[in-house]
CSV table of C-alpha atoms in Angstrom, one decimal:
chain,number,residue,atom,x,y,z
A,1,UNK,CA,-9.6,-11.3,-92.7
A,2,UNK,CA,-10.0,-13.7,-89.8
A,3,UNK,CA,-7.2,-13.9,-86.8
A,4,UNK,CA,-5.4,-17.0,-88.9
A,5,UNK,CA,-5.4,-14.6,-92.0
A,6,UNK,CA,-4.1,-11.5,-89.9
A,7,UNK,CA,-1.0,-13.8,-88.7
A,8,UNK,CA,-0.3,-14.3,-92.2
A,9,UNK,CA,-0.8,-10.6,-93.1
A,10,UNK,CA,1.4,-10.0,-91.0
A,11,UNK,CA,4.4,-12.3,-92.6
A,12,UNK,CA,3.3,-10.8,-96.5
A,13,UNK,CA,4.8,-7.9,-94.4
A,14,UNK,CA,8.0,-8.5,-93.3
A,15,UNK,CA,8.8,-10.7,-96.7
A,16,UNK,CA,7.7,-7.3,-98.5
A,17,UNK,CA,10.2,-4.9,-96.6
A,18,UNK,CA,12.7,-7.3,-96.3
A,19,UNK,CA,12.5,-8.2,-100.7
A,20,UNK,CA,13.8,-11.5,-99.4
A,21,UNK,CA,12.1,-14.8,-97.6
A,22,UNK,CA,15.4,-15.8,-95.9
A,23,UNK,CA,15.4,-12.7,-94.2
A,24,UNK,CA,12.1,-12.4,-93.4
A,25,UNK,CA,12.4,-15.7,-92.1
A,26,UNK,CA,15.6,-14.4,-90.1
A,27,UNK,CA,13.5,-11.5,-88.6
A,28,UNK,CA,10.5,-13.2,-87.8
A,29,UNK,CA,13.1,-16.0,-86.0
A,30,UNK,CA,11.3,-18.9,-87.7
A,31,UNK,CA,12.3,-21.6,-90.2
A,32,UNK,CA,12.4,-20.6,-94.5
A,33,UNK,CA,10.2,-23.6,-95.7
A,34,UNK,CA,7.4,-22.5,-93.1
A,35,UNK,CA,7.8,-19.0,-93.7
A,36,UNK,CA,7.0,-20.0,-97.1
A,37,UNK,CA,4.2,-22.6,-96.4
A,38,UNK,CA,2.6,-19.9,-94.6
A,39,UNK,CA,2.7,-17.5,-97.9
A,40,UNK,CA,1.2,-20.2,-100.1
A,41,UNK,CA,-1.5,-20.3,-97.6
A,42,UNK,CA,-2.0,-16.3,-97.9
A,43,UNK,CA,-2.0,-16.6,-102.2
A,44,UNK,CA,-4.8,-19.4,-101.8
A,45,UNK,CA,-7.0,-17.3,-99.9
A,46,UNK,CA,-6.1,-13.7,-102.1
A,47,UNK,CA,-6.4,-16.4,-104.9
A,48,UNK,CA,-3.7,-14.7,-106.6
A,49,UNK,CA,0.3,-14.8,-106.7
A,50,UNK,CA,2.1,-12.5,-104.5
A,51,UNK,CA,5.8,-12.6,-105.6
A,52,UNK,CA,7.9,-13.9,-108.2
A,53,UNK,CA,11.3,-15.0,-107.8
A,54,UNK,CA,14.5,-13.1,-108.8
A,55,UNK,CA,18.3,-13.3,-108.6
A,56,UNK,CA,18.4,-11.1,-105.4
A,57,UNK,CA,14.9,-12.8,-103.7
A,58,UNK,CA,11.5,-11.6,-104.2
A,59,UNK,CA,9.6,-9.0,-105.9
A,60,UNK,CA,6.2,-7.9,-105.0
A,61,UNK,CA,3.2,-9.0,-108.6
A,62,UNK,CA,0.9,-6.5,-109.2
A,63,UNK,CA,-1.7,-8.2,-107.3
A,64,UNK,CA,0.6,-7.9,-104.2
A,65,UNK,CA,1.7,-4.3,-104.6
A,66,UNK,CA,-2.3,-3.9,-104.2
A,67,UNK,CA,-2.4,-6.0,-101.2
A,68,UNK,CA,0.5,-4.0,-99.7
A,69,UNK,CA,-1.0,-0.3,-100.7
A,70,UNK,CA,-4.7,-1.6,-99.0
A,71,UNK,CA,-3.2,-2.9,-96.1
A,72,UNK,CA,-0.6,-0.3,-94.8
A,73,UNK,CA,-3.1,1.8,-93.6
A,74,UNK,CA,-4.6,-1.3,-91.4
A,75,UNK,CA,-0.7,-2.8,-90.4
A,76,UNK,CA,0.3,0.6,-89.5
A,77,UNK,CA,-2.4,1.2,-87.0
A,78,UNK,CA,-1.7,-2.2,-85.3
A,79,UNK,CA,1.6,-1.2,-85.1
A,80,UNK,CA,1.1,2.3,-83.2
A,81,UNK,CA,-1.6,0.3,-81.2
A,82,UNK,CA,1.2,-2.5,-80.2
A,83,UNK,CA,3.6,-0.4,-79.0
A,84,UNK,CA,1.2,1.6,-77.3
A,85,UNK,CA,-0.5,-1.1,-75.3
A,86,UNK,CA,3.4,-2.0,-74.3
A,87,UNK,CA,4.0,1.2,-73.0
A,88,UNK,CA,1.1,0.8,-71.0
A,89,UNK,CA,0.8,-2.7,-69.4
A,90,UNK,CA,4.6,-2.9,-69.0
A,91,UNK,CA,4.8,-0.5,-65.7
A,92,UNK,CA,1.9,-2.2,-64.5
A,93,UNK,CA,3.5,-5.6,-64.8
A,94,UNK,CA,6.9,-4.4,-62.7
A,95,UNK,CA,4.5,-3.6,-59.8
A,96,UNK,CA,3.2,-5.8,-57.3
A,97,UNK,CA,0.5,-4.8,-54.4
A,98,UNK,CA,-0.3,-6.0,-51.6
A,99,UNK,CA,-1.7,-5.4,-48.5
A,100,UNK,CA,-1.1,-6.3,-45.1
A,101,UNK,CA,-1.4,-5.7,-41.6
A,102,UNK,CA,1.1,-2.8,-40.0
A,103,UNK,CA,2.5,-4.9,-37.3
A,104,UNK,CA,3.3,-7.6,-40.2
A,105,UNK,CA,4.4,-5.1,-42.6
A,106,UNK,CA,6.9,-3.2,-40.4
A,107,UNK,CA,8.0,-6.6,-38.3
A,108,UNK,CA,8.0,-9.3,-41.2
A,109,UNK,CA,7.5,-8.1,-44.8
A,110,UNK,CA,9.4,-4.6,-44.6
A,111,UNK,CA,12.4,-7.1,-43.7
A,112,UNK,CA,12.5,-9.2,-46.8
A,113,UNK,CA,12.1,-6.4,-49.3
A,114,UNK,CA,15.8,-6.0,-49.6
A,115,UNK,CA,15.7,-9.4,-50.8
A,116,UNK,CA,13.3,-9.1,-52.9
A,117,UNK,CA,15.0,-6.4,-55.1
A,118,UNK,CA,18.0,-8.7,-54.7
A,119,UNK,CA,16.0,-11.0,-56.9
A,120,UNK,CA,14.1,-9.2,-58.9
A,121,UNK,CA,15.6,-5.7,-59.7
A,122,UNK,CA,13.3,-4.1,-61.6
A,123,UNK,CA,10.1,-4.7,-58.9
A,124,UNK,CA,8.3,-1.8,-57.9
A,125,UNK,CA,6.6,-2.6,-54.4
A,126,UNK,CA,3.4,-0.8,-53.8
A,127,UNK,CA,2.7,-1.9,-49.9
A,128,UNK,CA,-1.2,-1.2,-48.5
A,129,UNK,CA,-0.5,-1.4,-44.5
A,130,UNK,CA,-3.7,-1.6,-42.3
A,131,UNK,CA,-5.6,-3.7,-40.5
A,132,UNK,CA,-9.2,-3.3,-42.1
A,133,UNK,CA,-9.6,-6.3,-44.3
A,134,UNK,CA,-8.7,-5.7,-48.0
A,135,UNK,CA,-11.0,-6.8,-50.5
A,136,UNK,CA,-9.2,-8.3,-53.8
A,137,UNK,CA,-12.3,-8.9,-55.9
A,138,UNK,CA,-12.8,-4.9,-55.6
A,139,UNK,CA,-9.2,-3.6,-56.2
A,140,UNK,CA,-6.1,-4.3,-57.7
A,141,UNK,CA,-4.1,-5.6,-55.2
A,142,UNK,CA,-2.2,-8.8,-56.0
A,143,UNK,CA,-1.7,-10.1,-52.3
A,144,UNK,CA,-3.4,-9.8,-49.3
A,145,UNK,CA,-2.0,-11.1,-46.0
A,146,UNK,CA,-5.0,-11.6,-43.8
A,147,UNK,CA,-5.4,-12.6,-39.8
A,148,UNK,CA,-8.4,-14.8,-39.2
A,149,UNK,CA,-11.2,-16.1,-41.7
A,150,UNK,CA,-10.4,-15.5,-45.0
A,151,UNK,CA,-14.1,-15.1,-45.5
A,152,UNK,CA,-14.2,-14.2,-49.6
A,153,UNK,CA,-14.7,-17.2,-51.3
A,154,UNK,CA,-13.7,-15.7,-55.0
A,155,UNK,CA,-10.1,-15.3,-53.4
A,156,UNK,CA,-7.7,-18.2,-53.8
A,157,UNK,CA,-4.7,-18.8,-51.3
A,158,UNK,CA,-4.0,-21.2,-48.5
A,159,UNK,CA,-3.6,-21.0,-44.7
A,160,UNK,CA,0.3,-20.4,-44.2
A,161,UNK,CA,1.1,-19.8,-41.1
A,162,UNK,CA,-0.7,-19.1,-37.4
A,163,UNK,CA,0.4,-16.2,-35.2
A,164,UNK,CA,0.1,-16.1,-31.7
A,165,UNK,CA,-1.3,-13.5,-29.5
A,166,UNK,CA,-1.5,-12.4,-26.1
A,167,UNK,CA,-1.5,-9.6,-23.5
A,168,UNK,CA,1.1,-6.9,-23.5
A,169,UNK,CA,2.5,-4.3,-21.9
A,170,UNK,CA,5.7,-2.4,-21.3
A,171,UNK,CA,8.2,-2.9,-18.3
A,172,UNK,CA,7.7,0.4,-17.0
A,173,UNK,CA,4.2,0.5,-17.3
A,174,UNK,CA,4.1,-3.2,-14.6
A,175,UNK,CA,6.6,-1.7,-12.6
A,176,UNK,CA,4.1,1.3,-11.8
A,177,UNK,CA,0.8,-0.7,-11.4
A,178,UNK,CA,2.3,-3.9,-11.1
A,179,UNK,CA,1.7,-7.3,-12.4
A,180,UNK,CA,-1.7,-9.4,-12.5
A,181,UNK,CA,-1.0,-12.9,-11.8
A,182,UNK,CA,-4.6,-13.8,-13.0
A,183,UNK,CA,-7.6,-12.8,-15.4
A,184,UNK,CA,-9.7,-11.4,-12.7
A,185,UNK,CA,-6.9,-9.1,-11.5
A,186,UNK,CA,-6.8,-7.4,-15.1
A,187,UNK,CA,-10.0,-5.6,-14.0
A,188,UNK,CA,-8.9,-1.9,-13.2
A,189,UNK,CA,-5.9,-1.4,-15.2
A,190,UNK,CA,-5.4,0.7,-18.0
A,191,UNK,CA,-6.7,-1.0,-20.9
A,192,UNK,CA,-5.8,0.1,-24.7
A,193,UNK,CA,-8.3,-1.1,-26.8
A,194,UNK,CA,-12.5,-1.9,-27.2
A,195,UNK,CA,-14.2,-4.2,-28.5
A,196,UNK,CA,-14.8,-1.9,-31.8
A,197,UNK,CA,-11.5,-2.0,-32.6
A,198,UNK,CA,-11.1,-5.5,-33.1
A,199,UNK,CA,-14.0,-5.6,-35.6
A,200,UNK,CA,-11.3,-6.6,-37.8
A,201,UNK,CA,-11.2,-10.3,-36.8
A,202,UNK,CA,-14.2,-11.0,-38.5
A,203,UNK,CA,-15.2,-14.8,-39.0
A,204,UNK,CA,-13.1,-16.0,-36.1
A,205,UNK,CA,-15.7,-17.8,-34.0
A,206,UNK,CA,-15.6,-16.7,-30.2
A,207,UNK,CA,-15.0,-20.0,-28.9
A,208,UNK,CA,-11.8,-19.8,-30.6
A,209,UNK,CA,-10.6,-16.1,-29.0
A,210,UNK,CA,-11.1,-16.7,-24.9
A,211,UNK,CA,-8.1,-14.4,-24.4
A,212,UNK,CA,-9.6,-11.5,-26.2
A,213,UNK,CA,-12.8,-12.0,-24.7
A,214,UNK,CA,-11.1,-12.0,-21.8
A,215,UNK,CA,-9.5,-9.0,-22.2
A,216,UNK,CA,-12.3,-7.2,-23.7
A,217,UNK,CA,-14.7,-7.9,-20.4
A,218,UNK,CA,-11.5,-6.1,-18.3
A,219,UNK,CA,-11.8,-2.9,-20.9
A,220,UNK,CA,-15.3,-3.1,-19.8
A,221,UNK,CA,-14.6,-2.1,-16.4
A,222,UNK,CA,-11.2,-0.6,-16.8
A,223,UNK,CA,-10.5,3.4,-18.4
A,224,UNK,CA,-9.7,2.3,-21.9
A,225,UNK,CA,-8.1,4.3,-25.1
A,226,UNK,CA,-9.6,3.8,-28.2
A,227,UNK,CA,-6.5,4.3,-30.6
A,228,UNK,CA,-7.2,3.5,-34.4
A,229,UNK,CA,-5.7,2.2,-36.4
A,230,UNK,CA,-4.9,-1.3,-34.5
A,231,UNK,CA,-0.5,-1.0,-35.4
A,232,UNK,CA,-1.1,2.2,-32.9
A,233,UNK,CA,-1.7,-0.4,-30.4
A,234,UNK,CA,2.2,-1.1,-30.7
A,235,UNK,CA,3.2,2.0,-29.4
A,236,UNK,CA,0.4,3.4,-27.3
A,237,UNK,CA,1.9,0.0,-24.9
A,238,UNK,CA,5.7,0.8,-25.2
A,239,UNK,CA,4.7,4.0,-24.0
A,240,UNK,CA,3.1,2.5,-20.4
A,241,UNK,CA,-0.4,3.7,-21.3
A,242,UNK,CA,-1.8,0.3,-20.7
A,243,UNK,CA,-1.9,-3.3,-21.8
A,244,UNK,CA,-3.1,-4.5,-24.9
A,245,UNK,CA,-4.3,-7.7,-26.6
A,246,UNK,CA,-1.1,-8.0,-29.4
A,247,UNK,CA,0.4,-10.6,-31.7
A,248,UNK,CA,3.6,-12.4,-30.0
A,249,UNK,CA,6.0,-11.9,-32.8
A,250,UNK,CA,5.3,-7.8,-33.3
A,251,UNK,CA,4.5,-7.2,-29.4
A,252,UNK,CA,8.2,-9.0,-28.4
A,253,UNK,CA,9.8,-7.0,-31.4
A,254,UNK,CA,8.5,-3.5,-30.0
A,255,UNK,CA,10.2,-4.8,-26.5
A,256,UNK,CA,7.3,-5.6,-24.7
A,257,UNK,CA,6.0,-8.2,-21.9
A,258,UNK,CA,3.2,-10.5,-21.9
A,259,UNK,CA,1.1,-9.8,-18.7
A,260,UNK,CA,0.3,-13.3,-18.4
A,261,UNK,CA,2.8,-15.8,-19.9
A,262,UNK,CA,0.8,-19.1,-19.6
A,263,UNK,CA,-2.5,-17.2,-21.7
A,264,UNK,CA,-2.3,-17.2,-25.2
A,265,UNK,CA,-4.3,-17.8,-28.4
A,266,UNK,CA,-3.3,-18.3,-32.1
A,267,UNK,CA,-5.0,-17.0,-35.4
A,268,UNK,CA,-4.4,-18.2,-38.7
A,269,UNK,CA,-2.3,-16.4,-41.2
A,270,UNK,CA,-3.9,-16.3,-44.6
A,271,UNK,CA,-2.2,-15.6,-48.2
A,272,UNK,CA,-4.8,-14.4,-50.7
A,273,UNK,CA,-4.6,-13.6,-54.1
A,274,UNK,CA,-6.4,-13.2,-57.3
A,275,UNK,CA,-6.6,-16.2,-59.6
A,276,UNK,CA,-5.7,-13.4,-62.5
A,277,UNK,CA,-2.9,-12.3,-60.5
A,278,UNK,CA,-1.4,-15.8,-62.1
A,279,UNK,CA,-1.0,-14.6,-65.3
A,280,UNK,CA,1.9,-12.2,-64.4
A,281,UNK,CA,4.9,-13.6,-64.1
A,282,UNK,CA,6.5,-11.5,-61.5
A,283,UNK,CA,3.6,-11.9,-59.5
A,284,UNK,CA,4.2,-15.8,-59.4
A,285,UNK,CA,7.4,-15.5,-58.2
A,286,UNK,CA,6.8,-12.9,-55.7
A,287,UNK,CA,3.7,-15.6,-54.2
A,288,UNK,CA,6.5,-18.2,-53.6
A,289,UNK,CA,9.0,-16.1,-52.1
A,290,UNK,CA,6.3,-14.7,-49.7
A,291,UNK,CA,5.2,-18.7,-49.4
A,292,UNK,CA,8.4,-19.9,-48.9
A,293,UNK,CA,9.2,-16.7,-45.8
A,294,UNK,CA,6.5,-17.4,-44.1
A,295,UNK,CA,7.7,-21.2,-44.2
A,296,UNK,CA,10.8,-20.7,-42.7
A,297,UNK,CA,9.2,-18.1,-40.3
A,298,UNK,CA,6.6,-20.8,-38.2
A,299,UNK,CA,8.5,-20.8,-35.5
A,300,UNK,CA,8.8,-17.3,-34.8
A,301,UNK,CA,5.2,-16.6,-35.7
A,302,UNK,CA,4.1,-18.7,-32.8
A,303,UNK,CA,6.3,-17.8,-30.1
A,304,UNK,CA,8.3,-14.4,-31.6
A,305,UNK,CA,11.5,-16.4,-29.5
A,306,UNK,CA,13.7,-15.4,-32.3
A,307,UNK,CA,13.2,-11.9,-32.9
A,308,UNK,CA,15.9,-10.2,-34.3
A,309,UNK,CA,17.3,-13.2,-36.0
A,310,UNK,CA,14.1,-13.9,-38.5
A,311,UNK,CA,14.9,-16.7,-40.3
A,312,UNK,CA,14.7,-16.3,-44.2
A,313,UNK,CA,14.6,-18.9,-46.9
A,314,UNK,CA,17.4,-19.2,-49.1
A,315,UNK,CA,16.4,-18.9,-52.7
C-alpha cells in the first residue's frame, strides 16, 4: 500500500475493534460521514466490501476478516515501532543545549534559569560553558552564544547585543602597585593573559580591538600568567595577581576596577542556532526568551552600571 492507503489502513482498524463507525469516528476525533468517505475509498482500492451493516453497527465480510488477519501482523509492528520512537525523541525534545561563554553563563544566563523553569516546567537545561567557539553544524547543541564573528555561515541567528570590555583589576592589587594613568605605564605590571589565550576572538579584525592590542604589547614586556580556560581570568584578577583584558558587565560583577576608565572597546554578541533546531517547539520558545533577555539587558552589557539589578523581560 502507498502512504495514502496506510492512513486508511489505519481507520479499517479502529472501525474493526471498535464493531461501530460512530465510535471509530469518536476515537479517531474526526467527523462520521468522513470516517466513512475514507472507508469507501479503502473498498475501491481492495475492490471488495468490507462491512455490512447491522442493528448494533458493523460487522467485518469475509473479504475484510482477510484484510484484518493479513494486516495485524504489519499494524502491530507499527504500533510497537510508534511507541517506541516516542519513548525515544520525547526526552530529547524536553532538553535544550546550549553553549556559552563562562563569564556569560555564571553572570547572565545562570540568572534567568529560574525563570525559565517558571515557564516551562518540564525543560531540562544541558549548559556547555567555555570560551572555545562551539561548532553547531558538528554537535547537537541548540544555541550558541558567541563573542565576536560569527564566522559559520550554515548557522542562522542575528547580532543581539554588544558587550564591552576593558582592563581590570582588583582594589588590592592597585593599591600595591598602584594605578597607571596611561597605556605606556601598563608596561611592567603583572599581566594575566597572552596573546594565545585570546585565540578565541577569531574574525574580529584588529583595527577593531586597539585595547587588547594594547594590552597584549604590555604582556609582552610584563611577567604574565597564562591561565586557561579564559572565565579563570575572573578570578586569577580578584585575587591581585594582575590585570586583565575582561568584559565590563562580568569583570564589575566579580568586584573589580577598570585600570583605565576612559579605554574601552565593544564586541558583538551573537545568538546562533540551527535552522532544524526550529522544528522543536520548546526550542522556539526558549530562542525568544533568550532574544527578548538580552533585549532588556543592552544597557548593562555595555556599561555592567546595573549589576546586581539585571533587568529581565517580563513574559
Amino acid at each position: 500500500m502507498n502512504e495514502a492507503n496506510w492512513d486508511l489502513l489505519r481507520l479499517f482498524f479502529a472501525v474493526a475493534n471498535t464493531g461501530s463507525v460512530n465510535a471509530a469516528a469518536r476515537q479517531l476525533n474526526m467527523s462520521q460521514p468522513t470516517l466513512s468517505r475514507r472507508l469507501k475509498e479503502l473498498e475501491r482500492y481492495v475492490g471488495a466490501p468490507l462491512f455490512f451493516r447491522v442493528p448494533s453497527g458493523v460487522l467485518l465480510t469475509q473479504e475484510g476478516e482477510d484484510l484484518k488477519r493479513a494486516a495485524a501482523s504489519v499494524v502491530g509492528s507499527f504500533s510497537s515501532f510508534h511507541q517506541d520512537w516516542r519513548l525515544r525523541v520525547g526526552p530529547r525534545t524536553d532538553v535544550v543545549k546550549i553553549s556559552a561563554t563562562e563569564g556569560m553563563t555564571k553572570h547572565w544566563l545562570l540568572p534567568r534559569v529560574h525563570r525559565l523553569y517558571e515557564l516551562h516546567p518540564h525543560i531540562r537545561l544541558h549548559i556547555n560553558s567555555t570560551i572555545e567557539q562551539q561548532d553547531l553544524t558538528n554537535s547537537d547543541l541548540d544555541f550558541v552564544i558567541r563573542m565576536g564573528h560569527p564566522g559559520d555561515n550554515e548557522l542562522i541567528g542575528r547580532k543581539i547585543t554588544t558587550v564591552g570590555f576593558s582592563i581590570y583589576a582588583s582594589e588590592a592589587y592597585l593599591s600595591r602597585r598602584g594605578q597607571p594613568k596611561s597605556a605606556g605605564e601598563l608596561k611592567g605590571h603583572d599581566v594575566i593573559g597572552t596573546s594565545g589565550d585570546f585565540s578565541g576572538f577569531r574574525g574580529e579584525r584588529v583595527g577593531r580591538m586597539p585595547l587588547l592590542t594594547i594590552f597584549l604589547k604590555a604582556a609582552e614586556a610584563s611577567r604574565t600568567l597564562r591561565l586557561m580556560p579564559l572565565g579563570n581570568h575572573y578570578f586569577a584578577a580578584r585575587e591581585g595577581l594582575g590585570l586583565a583584558f575582561l568584559a565590563t558587565p562580568f569583570a564589575m560583577a566579580e568586584g573589580l576596577v577598570p585600570v583605565l576608565p576612559e579605554e574601552s572597546m565593544a564586541m558583538d554578541v551573537w545568538l546562533l542556532r540551527r535552522r532544524e533546531s526550529d522544528l522543536r517547539k520548546l526550542t522556539r520558545q526558549v530562542g525568544r526568551f533568550l532574544e527578548k533577555e538580552f533585549a532588556a539587558s543592552k544597557a548593562w552589557f555595555a556599561s555592567g552600571e546595573t549589576v546586581g539589578k539585571q533587568p529581565t523581560c517580563k513574559q
